[in-house]
XYZ file of C-alpha atoms in Angstrom:
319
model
C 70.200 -3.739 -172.862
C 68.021 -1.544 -170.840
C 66.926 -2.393 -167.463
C 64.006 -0.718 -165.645
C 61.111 -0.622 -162.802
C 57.315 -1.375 -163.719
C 54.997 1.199 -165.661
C 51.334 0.390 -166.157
C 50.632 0.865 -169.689
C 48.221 3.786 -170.990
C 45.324 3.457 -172.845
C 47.206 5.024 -175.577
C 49.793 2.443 -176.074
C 47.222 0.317 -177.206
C 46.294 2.309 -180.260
C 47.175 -0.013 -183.604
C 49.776 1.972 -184.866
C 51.353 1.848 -181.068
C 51.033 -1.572 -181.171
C 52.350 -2.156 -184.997
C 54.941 0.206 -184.276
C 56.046 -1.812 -181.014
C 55.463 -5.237 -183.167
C 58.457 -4.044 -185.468
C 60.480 -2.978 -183.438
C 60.736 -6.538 -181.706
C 61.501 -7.953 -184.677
C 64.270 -5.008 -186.104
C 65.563 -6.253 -182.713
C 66.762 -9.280 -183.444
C 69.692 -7.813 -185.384
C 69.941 -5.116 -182.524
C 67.528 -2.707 -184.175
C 64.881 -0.468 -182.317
C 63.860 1.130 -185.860
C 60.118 -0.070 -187.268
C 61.558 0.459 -190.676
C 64.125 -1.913 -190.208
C 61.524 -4.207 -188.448
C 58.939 -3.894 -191.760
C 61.692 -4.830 -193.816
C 63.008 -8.002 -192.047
C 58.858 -8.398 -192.228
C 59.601 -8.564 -195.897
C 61.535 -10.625 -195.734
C 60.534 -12.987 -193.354
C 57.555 -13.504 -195.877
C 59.392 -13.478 -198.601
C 61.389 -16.897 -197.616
C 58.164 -18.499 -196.975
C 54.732 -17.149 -195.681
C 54.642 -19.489 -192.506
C 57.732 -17.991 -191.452
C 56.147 -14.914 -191.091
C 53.159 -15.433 -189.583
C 54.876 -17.602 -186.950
C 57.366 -15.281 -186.437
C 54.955 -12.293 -185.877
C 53.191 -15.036 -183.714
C 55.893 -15.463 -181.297
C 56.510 -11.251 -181.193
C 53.033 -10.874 -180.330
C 53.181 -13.201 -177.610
C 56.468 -12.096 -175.836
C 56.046 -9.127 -176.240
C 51.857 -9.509 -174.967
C 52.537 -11.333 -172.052
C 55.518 -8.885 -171.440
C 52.913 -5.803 -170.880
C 50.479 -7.887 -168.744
C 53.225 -8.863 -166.281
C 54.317 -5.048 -165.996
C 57.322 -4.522 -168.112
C 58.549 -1.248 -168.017
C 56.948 0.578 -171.064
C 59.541 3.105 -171.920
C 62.753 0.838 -171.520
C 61.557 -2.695 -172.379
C 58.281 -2.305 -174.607
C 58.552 0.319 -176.851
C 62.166 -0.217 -177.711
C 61.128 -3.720 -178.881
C 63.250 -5.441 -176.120
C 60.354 -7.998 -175.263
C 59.439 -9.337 -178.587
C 63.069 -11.030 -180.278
C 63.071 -13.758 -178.559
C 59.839 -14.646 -179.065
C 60.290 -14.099 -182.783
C 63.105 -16.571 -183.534
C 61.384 -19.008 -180.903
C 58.115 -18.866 -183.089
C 60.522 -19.491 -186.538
C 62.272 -22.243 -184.823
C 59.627 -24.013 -183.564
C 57.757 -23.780 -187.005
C 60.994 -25.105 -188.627
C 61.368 -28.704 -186.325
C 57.548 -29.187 -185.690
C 55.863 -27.960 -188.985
C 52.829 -25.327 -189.094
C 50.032 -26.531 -186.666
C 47.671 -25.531 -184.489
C 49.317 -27.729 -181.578
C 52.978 -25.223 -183.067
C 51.186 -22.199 -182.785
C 50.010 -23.018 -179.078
C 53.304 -24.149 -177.918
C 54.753 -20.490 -179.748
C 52.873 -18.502 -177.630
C 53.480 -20.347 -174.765
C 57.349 -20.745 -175.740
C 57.205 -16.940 -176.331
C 55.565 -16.351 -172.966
C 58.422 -17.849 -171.161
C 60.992 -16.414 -173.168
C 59.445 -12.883 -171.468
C 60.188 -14.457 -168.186
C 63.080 -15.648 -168.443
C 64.269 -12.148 -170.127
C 63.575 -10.230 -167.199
C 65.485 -12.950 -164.830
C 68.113 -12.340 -167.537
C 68.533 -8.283 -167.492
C 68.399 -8.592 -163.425
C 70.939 -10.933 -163.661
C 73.120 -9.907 -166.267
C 72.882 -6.685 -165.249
C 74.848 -7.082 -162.382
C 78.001 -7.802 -164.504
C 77.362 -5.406 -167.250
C 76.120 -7.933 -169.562
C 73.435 -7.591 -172.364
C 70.686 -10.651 -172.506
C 70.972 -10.807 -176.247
C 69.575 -13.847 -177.459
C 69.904 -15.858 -174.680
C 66.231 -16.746 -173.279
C 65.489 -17.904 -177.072
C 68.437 -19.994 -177.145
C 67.644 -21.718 -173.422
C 63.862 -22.439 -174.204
C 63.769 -23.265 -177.658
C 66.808 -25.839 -176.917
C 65.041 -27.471 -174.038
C 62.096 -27.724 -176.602
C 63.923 -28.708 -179.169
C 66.000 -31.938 -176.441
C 62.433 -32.598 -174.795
C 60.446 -33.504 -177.813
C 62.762 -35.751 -179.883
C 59.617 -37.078 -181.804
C 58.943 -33.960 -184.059
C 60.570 -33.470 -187.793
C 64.372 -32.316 -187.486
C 63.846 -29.855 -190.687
C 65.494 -27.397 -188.385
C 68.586 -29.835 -187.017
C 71.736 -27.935 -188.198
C 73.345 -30.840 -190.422
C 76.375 -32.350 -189.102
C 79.685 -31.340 -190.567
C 81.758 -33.604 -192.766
C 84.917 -33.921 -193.718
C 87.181 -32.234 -196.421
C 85.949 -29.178 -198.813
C 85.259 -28.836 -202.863
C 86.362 -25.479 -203.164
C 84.170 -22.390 -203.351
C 82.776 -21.016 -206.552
C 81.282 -17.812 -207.036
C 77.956 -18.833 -206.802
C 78.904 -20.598 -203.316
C 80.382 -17.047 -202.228
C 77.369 -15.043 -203.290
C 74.985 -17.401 -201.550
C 77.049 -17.593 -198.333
C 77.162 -13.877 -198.001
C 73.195 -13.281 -198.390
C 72.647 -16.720 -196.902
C 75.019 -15.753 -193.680
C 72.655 -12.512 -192.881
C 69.589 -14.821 -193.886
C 70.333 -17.592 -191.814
C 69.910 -15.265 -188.382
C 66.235 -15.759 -189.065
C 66.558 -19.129 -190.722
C 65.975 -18.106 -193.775
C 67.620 -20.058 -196.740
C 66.487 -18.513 -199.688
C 69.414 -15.522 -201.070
C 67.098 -12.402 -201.621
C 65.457 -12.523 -198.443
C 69.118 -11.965 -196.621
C 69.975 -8.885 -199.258
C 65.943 -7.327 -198.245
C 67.665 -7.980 -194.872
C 70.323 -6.609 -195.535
C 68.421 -3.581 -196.970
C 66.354 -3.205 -193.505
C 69.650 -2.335 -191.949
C 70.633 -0.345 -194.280
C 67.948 2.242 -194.331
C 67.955 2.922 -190.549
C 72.167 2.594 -189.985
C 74.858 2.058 -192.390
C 77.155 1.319 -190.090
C 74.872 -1.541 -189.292
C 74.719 -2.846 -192.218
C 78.703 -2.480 -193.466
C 79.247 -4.409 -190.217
C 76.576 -7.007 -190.870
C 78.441 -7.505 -194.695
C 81.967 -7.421 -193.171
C 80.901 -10.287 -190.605
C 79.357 -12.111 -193.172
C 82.538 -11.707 -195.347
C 84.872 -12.598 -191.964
C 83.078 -15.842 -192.140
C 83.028 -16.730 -195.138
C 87.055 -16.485 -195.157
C 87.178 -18.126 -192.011
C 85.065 -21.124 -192.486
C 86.750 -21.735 -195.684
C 90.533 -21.429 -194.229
C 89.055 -24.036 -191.573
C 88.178 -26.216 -194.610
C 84.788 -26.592 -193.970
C 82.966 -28.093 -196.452
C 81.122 -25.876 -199.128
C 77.800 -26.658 -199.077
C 77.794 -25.633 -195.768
C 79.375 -22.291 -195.892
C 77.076 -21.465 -199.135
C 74.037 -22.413 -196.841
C 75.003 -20.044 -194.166
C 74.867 -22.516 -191.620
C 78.504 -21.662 -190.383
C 78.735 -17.101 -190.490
C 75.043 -16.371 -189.315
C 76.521 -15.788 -186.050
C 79.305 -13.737 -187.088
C 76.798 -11.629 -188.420
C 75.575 -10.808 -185.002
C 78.550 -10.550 -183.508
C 79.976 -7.764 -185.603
C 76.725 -5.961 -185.436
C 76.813 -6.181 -181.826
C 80.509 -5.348 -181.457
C 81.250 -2.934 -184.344
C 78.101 -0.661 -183.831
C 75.799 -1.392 -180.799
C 78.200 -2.325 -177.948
C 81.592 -0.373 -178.435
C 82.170 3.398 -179.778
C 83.342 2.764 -183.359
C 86.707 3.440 -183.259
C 89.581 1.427 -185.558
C 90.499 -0.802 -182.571
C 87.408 -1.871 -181.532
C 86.211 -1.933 -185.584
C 89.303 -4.661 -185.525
C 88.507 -6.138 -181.925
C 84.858 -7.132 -183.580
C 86.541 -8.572 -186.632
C 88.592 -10.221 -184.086
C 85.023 -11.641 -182.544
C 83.316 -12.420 -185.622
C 86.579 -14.941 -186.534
C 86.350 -16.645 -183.269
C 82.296 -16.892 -183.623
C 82.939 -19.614 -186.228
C 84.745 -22.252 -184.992
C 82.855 -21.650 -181.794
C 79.134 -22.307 -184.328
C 81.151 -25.476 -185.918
C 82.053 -26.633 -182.673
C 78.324 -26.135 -181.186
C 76.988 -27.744 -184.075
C 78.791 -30.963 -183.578
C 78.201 -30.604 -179.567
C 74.397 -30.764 -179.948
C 73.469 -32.650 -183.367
C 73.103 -36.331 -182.066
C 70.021 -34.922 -180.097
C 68.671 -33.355 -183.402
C 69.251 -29.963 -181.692
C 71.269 -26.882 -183.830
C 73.323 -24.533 -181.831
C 70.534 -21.606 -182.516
C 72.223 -18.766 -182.007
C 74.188 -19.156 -179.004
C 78.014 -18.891 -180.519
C 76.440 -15.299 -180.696
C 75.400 -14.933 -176.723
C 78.643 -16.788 -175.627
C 81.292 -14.916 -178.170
C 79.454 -11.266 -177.113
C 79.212 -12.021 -173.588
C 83.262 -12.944 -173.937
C 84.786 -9.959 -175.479
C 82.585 -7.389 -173.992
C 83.344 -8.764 -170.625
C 87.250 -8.532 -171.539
C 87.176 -4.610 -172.152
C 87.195 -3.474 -169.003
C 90.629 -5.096 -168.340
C 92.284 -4.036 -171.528
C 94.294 -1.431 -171.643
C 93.564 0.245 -175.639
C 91.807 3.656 -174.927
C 90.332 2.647 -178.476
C 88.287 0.175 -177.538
C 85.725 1.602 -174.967
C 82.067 0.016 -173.594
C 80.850 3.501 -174.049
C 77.604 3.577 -176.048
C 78.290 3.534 -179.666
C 76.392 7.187 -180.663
């Protein structure tokens, strides 16, 4: 992702349909999005699961995204492309999800949100220096530490542990896993908000959203051939990461090209056991893995393209 120096907003930038515009955006970019269609849509969505979900996560983009422009982000490459407001999205749905809707939730969003701003910018200098986006990352960091540092609070967000053995997958399983599996990047459970979505990709980049359905599809195979059990897999709890991770590979990171279209399928497989494996690492705190199988599996394969030698798979900018 875009780095850049400071740039003092204008008075225009502030106009509501600016800001709106900007709002979306942040939110389209949690699936690697800078369109505000795409960003109305998961909107839709979001309220469509559940109508705290919404409000908290246009809570969090708000504040990120707010506190962002106050401490000088660069307008053109940070602001208006969204880049500031993701992670405080997911951090306001998270926090909703393990603490409940509150006034004392709402503060610590914002707050939450406000660091995640921070520790983004420490992230693109960073990062930057080895060619490596921030994705998800500052989410994952402070809405983990939250998440270990206040065991007290409701674990309705805790990732469930996996068991042993599988049923077998009906239809109905596979159908719910593959809407679930998109859902589930925004913690959202219920199947028709991860088909609207789906839909948000879809009108902005098709590519986007064929890659989003083939990742889902990856790990739905996957989890199953790993005999995970099937409650599980129908929940989403085990591909929403794979999700990401072809997005990010297949259409945002690499030039489309067959190779690299396989070298993301390739990414999306590994993404699962690496979410299983996560899971297990972090549920006798009550924590979930968030979404950092995503962050780690990315920050993996993109940083292995430079040394292999398939003129197919490039870090050019996918056009």
């Amino acid at each position: 992702m875009p780095t850049g120096g400071q740039a003092v907003l204008r008075p225009a930038s502030w106009r509501p349909v600016a800001v709106g515009r900007v709002q979306l955006r942040g939110i389209a970019q949690v699936a690697l999005s800078a369109s505000p269609w795409t960003g109305l849509l998961f909107v839709a969505a979001l309220f469509a699961d559940s109508w705290w979900i919404g409000v908290f996560g246009l809570l969090g983009t708000a504040a990120s995204t707010g506190t962002a422009a106050v401490l000088g982000a660069d307008r053109d490459s940070r602001l208006r492309p969204g880049l500031e407001g993701y992670c405080g999205c997911l951090t306001g749905i998270a926090l909703l999800l393990r603490f409940g809707a509150s006034w004392r939730t709402a503060l610590l969003t914002v707050l939450a949100a406000a660091v995640c701003s921070v520790l983004g910018a420490a992230s693109v200098r960073l990062l930057g220096r080895v060619g490596l986006p921030m994705l998800t990352a500052p989410y994952c960091l402070v809405t983990g530490v939250l998440v270990t540092a206040l065991p007290t609070a409701s674990a309705a967000a805790a990732s469930p542990a996996p068991v042993a053995g599988i049923t077998g997958l009906s239809a109905a399983d596979i159908g719910n896993a593959f809407c679930d599996n998109i859902g589930q990047v925004f913690f959202l459970d219920k199947w028709y908000a991860g088909l609207i979505l789906l839909a948000g990709l879809l009108v902005t980049s098709w590519r986007a959203a064929l890659a989003a359905a083939c990742g889902s599809a990856v790990a739905i195979l996957t989890a199953y051939v790993m005999g995970l059990p099937a409650d599980h897999i129908g929940a989403g709890l085990y591909g929403y990461n794979a999700v990401l991770v072809a997005i990010a590979l297949g259409t945002t990171f690499l030039t489309l090209t067959p190779w690299s279209a396989g070298y993301a399928v390739l990414a999306a497989v590994a993404s699962v056991p690496f979410t299983t494996a996560w899971t297990a690492f972090v549920q006798p705190s009550g924590g979930s893995p968030f979404t950092w199988p995503f962050v780690v599996t990315t920050w993996l394969f993109l940083a292995a393209v430079p040394v292999l030698d398939r003129p197919g798979i490039s870090l050019e900018k996918a056009k």
